[in-house]
GROMACS .gro file of C-alpha atoms in nm:
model
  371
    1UNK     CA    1  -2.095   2.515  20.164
    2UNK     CA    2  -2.052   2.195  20.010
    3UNK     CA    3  -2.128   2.094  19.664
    4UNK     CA    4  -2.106   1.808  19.436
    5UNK     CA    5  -2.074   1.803  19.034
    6UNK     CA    6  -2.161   1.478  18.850
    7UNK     CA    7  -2.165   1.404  18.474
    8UNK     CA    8  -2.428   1.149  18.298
    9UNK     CA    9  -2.234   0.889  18.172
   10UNK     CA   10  -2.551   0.754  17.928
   11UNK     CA   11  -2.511   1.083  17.777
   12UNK     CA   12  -2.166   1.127  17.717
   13UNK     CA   13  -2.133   0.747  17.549
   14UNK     CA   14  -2.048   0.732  17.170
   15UNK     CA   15  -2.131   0.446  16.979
   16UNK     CA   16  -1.846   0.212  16.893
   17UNK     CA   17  -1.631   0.349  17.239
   18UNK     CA   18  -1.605   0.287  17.565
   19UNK     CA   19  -1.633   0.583  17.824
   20UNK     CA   20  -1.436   0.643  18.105
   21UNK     CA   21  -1.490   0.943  18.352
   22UNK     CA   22  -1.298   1.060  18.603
   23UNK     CA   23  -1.369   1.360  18.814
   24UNK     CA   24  -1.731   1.257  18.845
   25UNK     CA   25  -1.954   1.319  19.181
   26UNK     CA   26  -1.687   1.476  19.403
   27UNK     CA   27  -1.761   1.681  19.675
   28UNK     CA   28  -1.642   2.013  19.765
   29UNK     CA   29  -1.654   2.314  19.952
   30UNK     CA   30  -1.703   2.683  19.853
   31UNK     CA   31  -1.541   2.925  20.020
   32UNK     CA   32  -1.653   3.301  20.104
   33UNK     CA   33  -1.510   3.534  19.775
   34UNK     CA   34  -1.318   3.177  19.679
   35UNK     CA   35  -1.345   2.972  19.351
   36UNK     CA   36  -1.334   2.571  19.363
   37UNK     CA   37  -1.274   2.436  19.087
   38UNK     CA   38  -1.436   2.061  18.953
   39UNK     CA   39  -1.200   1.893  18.748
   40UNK     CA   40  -1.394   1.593  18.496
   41UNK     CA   41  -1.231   1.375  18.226
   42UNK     CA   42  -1.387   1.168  17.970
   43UNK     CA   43  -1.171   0.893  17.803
   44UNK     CA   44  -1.285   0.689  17.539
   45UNK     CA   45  -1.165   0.390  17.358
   46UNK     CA   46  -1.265   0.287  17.040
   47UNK     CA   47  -1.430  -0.065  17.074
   48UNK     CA   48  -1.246  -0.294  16.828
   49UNK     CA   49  -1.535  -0.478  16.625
   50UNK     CA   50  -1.518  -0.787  16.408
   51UNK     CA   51  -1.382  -0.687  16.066
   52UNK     CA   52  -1.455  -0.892  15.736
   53UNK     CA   53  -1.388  -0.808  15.343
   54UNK     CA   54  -1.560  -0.787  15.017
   55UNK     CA   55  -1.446  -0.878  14.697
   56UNK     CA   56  -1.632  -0.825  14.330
   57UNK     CA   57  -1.562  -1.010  14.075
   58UNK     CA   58  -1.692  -0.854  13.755
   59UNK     CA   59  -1.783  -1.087  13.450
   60UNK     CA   60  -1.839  -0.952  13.068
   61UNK     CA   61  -1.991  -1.106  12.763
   62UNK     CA   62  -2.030  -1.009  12.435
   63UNK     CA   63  -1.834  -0.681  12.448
   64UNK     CA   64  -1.572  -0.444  12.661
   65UNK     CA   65  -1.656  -0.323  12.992
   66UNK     CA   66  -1.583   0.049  12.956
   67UNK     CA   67  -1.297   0.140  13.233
   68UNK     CA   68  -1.500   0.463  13.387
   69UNK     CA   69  -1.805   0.223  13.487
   70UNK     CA   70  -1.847   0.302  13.847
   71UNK     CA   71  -1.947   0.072  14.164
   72UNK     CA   72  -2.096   0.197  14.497
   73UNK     CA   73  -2.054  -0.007  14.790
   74UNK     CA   74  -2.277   0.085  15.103
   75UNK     CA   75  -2.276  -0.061  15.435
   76UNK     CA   76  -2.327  -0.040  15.774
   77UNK     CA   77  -2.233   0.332  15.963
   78UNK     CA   78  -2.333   0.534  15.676
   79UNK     CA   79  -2.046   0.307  15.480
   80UNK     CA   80  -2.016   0.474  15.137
   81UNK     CA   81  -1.747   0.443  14.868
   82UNK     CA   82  -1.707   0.444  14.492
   83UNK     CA   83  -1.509   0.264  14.271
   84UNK     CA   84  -1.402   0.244  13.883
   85UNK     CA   85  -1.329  -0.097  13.653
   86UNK     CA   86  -1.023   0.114  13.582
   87UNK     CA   87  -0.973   0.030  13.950
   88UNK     CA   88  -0.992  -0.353  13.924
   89UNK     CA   89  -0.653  -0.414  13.715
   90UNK     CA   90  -0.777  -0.685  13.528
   91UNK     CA   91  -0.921  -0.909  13.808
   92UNK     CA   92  -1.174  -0.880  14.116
   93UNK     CA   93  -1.148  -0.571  14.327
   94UNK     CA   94  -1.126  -0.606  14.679
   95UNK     CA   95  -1.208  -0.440  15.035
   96UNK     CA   96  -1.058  -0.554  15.313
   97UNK     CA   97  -1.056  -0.453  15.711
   98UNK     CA   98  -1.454  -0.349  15.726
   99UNK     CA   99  -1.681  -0.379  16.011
  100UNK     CA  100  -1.949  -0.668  16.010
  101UNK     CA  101  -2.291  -0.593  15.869
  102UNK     CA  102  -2.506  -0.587  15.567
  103UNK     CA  103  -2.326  -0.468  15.193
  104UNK     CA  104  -2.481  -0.358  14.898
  105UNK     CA  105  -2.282  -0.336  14.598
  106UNK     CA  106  -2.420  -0.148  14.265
  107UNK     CA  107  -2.317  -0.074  13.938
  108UNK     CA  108  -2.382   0.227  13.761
  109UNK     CA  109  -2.520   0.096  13.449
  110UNK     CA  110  -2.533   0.427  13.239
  111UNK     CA  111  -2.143   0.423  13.282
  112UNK     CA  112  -2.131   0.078  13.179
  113UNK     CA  113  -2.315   0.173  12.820
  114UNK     CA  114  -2.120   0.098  12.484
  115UNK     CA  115  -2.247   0.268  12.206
  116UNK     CA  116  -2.420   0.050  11.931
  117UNK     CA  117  -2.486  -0.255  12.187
  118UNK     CA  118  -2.755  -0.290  12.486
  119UNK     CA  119  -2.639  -0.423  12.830
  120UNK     CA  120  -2.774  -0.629  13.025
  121UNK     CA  121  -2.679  -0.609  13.400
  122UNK     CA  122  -2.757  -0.932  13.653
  123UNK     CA  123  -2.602  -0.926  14.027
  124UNK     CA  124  -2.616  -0.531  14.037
  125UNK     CA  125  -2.763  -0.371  14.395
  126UNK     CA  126  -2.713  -0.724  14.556
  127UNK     CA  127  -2.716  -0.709  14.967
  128UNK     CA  128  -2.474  -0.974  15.131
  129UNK     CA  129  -2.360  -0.957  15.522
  130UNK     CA  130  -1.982  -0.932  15.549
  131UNK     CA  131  -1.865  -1.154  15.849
  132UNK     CA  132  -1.633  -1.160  16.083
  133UNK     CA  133  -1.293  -1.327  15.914
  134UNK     CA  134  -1.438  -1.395  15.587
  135UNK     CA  135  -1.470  -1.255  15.240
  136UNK     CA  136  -1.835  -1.187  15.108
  137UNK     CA  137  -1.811  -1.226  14.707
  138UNK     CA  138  -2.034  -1.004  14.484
  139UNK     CA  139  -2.041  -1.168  14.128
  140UNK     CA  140  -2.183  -0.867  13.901
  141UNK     CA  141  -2.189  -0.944  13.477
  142UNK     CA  142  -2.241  -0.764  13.212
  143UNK     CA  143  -2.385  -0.879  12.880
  144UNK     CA  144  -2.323  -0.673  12.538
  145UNK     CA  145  -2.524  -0.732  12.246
  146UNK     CA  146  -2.491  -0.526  11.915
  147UNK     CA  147  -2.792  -0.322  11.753
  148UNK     CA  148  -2.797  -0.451  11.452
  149UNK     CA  149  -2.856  -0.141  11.240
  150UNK     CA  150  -3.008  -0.084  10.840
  151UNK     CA  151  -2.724  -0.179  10.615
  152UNK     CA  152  -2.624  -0.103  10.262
  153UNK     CA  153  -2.402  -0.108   9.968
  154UNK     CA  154  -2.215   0.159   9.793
  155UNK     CA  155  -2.065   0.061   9.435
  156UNK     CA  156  -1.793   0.286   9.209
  157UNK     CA  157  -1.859   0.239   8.860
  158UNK     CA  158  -1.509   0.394   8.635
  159UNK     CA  159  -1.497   0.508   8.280
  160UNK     CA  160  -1.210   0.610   8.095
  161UNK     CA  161  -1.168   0.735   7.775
  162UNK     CA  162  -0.868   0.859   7.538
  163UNK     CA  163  -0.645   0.686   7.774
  164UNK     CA  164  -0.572   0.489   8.080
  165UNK     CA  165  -0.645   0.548   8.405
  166UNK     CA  166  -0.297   0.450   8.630
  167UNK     CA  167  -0.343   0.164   8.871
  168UNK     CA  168  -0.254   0.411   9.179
  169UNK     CA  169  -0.543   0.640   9.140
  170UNK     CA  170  -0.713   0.728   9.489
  171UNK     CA  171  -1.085   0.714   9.559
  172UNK     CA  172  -1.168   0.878   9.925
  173UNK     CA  173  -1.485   0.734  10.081
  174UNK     CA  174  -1.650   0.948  10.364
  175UNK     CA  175  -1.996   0.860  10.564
  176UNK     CA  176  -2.183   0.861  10.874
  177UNK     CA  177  -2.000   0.834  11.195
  178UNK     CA  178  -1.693   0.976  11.070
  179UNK     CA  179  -1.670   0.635  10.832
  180UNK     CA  180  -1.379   0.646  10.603
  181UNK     CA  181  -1.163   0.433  10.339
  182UNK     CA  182  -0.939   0.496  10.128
  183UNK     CA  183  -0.873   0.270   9.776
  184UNK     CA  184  -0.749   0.274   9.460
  185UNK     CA  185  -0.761   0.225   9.104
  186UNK     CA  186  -0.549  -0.153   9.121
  187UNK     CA  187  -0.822  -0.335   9.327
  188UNK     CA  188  -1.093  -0.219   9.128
  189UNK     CA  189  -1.230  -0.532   8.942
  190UNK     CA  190  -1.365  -0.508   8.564
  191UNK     CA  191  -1.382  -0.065   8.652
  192UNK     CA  192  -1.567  -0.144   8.961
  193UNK     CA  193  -1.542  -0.172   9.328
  194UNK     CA  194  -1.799  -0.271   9.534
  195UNK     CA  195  -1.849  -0.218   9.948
  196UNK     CA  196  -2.127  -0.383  10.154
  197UNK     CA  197  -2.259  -0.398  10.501
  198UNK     CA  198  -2.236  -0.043  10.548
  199UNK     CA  199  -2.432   0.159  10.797
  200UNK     CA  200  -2.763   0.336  10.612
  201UNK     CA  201  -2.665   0.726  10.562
  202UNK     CA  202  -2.496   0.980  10.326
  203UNK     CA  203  -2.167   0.875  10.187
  204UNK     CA  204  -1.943   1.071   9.902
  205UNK     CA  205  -1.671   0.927   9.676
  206UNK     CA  206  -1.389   1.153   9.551
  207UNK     CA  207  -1.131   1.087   9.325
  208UNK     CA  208  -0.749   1.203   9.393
  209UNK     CA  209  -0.743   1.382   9.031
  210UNK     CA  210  -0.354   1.409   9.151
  211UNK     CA  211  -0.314   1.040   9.135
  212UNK     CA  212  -0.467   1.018   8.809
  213UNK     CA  213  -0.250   1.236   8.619
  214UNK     CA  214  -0.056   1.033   8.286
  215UNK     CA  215   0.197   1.252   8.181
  216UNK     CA  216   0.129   1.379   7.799
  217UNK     CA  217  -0.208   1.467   7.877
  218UNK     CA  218  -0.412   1.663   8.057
  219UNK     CA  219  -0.734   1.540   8.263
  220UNK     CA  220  -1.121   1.611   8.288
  221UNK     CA  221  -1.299   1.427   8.593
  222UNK     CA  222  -1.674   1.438   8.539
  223UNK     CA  223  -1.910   1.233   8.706
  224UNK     CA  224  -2.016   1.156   9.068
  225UNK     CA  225  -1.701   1.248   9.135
  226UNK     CA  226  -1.717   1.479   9.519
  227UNK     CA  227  -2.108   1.416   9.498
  228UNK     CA  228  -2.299   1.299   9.796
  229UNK     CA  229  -2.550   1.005   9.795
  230UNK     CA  230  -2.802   0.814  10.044
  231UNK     CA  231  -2.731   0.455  10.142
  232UNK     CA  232  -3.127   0.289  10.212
  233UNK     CA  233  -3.168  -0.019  10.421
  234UNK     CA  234  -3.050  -0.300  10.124
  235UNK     CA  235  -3.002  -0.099   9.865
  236UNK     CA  236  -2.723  -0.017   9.687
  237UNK     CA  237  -2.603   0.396   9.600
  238UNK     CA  238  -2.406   0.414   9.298
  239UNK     CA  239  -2.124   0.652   9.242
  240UNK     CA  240  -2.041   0.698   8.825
  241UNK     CA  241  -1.700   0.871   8.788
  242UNK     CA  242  -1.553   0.923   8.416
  243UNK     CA  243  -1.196   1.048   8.338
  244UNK     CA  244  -1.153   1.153   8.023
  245UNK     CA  245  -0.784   1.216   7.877
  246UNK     CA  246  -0.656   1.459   7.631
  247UNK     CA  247  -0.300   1.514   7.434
  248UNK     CA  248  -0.152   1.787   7.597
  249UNK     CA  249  -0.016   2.013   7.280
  250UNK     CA  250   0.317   2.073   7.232
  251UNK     CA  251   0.391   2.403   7.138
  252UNK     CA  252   0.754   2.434   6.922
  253UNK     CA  253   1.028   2.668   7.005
  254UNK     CA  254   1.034   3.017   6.871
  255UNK     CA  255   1.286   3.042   6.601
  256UNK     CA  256   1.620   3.202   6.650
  257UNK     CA  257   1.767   3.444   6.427
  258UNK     CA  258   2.044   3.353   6.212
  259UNK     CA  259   2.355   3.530   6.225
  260UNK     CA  260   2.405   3.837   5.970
  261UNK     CA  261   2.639   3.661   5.680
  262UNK     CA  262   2.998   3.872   5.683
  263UNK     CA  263   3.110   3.967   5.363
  264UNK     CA  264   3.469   3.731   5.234
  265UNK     CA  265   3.768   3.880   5.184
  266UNK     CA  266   3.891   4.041   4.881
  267UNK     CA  267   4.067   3.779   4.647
  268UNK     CA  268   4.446   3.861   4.566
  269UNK     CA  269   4.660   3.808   4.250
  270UNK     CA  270   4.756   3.417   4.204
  271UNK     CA  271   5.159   3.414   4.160
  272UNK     CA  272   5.314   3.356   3.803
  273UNK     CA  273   5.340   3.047   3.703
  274UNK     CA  274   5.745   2.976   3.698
  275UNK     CA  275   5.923   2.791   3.311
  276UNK     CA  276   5.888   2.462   3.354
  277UNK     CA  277   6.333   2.238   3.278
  278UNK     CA  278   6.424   2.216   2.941
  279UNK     CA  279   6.371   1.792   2.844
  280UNK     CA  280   6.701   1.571   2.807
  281UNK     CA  281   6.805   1.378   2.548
  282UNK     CA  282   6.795   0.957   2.663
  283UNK     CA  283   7.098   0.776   2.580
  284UNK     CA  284   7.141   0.553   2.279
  285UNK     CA  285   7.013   0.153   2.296
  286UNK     CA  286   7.268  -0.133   2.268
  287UNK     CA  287   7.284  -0.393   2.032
  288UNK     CA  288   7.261  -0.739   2.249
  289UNK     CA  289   7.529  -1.003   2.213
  290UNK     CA  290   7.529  -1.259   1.905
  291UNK     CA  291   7.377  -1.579   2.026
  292UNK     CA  292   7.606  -1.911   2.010
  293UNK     CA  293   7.573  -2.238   1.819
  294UNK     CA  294   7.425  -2.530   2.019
  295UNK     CA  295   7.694  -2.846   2.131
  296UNK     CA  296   7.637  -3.118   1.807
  297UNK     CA  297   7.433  -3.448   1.970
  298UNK     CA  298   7.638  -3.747   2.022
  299UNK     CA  299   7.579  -4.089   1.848
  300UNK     CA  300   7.385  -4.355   2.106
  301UNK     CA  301   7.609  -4.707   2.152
  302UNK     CA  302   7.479  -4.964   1.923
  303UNK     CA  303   7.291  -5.229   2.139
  304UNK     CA  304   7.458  -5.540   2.178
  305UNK     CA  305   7.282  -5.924   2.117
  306UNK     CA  306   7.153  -6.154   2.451
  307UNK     CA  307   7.297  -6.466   2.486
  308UNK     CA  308   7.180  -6.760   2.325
  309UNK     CA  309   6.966  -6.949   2.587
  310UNK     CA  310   7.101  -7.272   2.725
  311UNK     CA  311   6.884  -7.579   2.668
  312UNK     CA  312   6.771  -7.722   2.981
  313UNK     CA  313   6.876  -8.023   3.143
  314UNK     CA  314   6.621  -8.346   3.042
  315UNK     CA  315   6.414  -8.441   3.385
  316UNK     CA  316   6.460  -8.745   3.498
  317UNK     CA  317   6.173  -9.012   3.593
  318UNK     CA  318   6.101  -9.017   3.944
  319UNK     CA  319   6.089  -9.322   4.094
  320UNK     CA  320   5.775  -9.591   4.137
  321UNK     CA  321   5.613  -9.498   4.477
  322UNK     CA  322   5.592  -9.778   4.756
  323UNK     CA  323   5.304  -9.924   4.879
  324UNK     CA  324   5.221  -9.832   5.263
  325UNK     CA  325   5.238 -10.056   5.476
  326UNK     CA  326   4.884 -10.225   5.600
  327UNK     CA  327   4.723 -10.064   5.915
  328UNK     CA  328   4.821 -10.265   6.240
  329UNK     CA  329   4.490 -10.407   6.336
  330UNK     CA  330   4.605 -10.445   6.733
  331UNK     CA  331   4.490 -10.111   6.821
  332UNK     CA  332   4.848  -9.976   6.817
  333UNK     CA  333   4.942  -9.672   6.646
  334UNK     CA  334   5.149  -9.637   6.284
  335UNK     CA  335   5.504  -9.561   6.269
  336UNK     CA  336   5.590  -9.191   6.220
  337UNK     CA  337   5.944  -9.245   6.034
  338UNK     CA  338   5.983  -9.058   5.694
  339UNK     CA  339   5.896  -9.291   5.423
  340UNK     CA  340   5.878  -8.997   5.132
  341UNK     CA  341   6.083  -9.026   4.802
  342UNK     CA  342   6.307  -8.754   4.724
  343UNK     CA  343   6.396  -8.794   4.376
  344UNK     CA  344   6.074  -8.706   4.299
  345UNK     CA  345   6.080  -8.339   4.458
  346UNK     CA  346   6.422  -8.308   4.312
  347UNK     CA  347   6.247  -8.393   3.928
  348UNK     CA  348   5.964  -8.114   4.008
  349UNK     CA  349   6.194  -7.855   4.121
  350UNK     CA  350   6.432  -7.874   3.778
  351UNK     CA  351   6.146  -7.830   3.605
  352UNK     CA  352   6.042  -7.533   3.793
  353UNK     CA  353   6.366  -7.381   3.735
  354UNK     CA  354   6.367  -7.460   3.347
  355UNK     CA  355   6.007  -7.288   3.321
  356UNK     CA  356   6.136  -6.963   3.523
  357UNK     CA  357   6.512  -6.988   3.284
  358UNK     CA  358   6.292  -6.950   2.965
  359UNK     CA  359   6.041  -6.688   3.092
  360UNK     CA  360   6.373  -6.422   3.201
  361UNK     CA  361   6.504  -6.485   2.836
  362UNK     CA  362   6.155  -6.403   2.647
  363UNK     CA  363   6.177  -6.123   2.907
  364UNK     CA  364   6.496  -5.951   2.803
  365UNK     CA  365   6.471  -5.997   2.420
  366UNK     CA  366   6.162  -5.804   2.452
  367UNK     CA  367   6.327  -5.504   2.645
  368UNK     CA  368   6.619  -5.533   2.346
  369UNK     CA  369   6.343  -5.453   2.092
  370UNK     CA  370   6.229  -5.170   2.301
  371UNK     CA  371   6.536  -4.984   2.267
   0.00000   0.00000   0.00000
């Protein structure tokens, strides 16, 4: 007979595709010991919706946004995913290509937790619609603000005596929180060194006895030295540390044994002494030669007289001098002719030459009496 197989096409759709059957609500026959055979295809087509994106854009104050803090974005279709600030390289992070529909965007705000601050969270678990074409922002921000915690001082207080403690000496400081700081002797100011604004707990202060060595002596370190001690809210725990030097003793070298003394040698026989030249006779002295009688002096010449001096020639009387003529009263100027008189020069020289005749004379009879 004949028969007819159809398929209900409300059943078979799938949300988001498009159904097409083939195959559906033919007729056939069945033969006697036969088999027909109803052949029905389904073919479905995803239905291309509107697609949108999302962007965050993640804002923080006050502190560091740890890299593992974690986002979940949920949407429409069961739309799940998770994402890390590692994730964001240094700028918004952004989904592109989803469907349209409602977004919610959350941080995980025990992943977002720095120790020794509290956070405060604002635009976390937003819901925003993501449209067709467009970008939907999510602006989420974190604000960090410290705990501010008991504080306290810690203060090392250095004595030294019978010596000097070197400038490179090495203090170790250790405390809560795996707190550590190393310093030495050099920056200590008048033997102390001082630290503030630390956080309240048990700190210890050891000193590098190493470092403190001075050669020539050896060294005690006594004290707070390796001790532990409680920092209270304001106060102030004090660590005394005393290094105290001694002369190391010097202890001499063991004496060596002298060599055994070896005994001298026998002494032998000096030689005879050998006769020493009979003297010589020295020859006889000379008698020097006879000395000779000096030449007999010679008589001087007998000195002879000076001429008898010449009587000078009588001077003569110069003559009357003129009377000058009278000044020309016109203004004009006097004659320059040579009105002098010579016979008078003439008289003064012979007299001259009389006075210098008689002194040569009284000259030479007075070297004639010398002689």
């Amino acid at each position: 007979g004949e028969y007819t197989v159809t398929e209900n096409a409300e059943s078979a759709k799938v949300e988001g595709y498009t159904l097409a059957v083939t195959g559906s609500g033919e007729k056939k026959t069945v033969v006697k010991d036969g088999t027909t055979e109803f052949r029905i295809t389904n073919s479905y087509s995803e239905v291309q919706k509107p697609k949108g994106s999302l962007k965050i854009v993640k804002t923080t104050n006050g502190g560091t946004t740890p890299k593992g803090t974690e986002f979940v974005i949920t949407g429409p279709n069961n739309y799940s995913k998770t994402v890390k600030y590692s994730e964001f390289a240094g700028g918004p992070y952004e989904l592109s290509n989803l469907p349209v529909g409602e977004y919610t965007v959350t941080e995980n705000a025990d992943s977002a937790k720095v120790e020794g601050y509290t956070l405060a969270v604002s635009g976390s678990g937003e819901t925003k619609t993501v449209v067709k074409d467009g970008t939907t922002e999510f602006r989420i921000t974190n604000s960090y603000s410290e705990v501010q915690k008991p504080k306290g001082s810690l203060k090392i207080v250095k004595t030294t005596t019978g010596g000097t403690t070197p400038g490179d000496t090495v203090f170790q400081i250790t405390g809560p929180n795996n707190y550590s700081e190393t310093v030495k002797y050099s920056k200590f100011a008048g033997g102390s060194y001082e630290l503030s604004n630390l956080t309240v707990g048990e700190y210890t202060v050891t000193e590098n006895a190493e470092s403190a060595k001075v050669e020539g002596y050896t060294l005690s370190v006594s004290g707070d030295n390796g001790a532990a001690k409680y920092i209270e809210n304001g106060g102030t725990a004090i660590f005394q540390i005393v290094n105290t030097y001694s002369p190391t003793p010097v202890i001499p070298d063991k004496p060596i044994t002298p060599d055994k003394p070896t005994i001298p040698d026998n002494p032998t026989n000096p030689d005879k002494p050998t006769m020493p030249d009979k003297p010589t006779m020295p020859d006889k002295p000379t008698n020097p030669d006879k000395p000779t009688n000096p030449d007999k002096p010679t008589t001087p010449d007998k000195p002879t007289n000076p001429d008898k001096p010449t009587t000078p020639d009588k001077p003569t009387i110069p003559d009357k001098p003129t009377t000058p003529d009278k000044p020309n009263r016109n203004g004009s100027f006097p004659q320059t002719g040579d009105n002098s008189n010579l016979p008078l020069y003439a008289a003064a020289f012979a007299v001259s030459a009389v006075g210098l005749g008689v002194l040569l004379i009284a000259r030479r009879k007075k070297n004639h009496k010398v002689k």
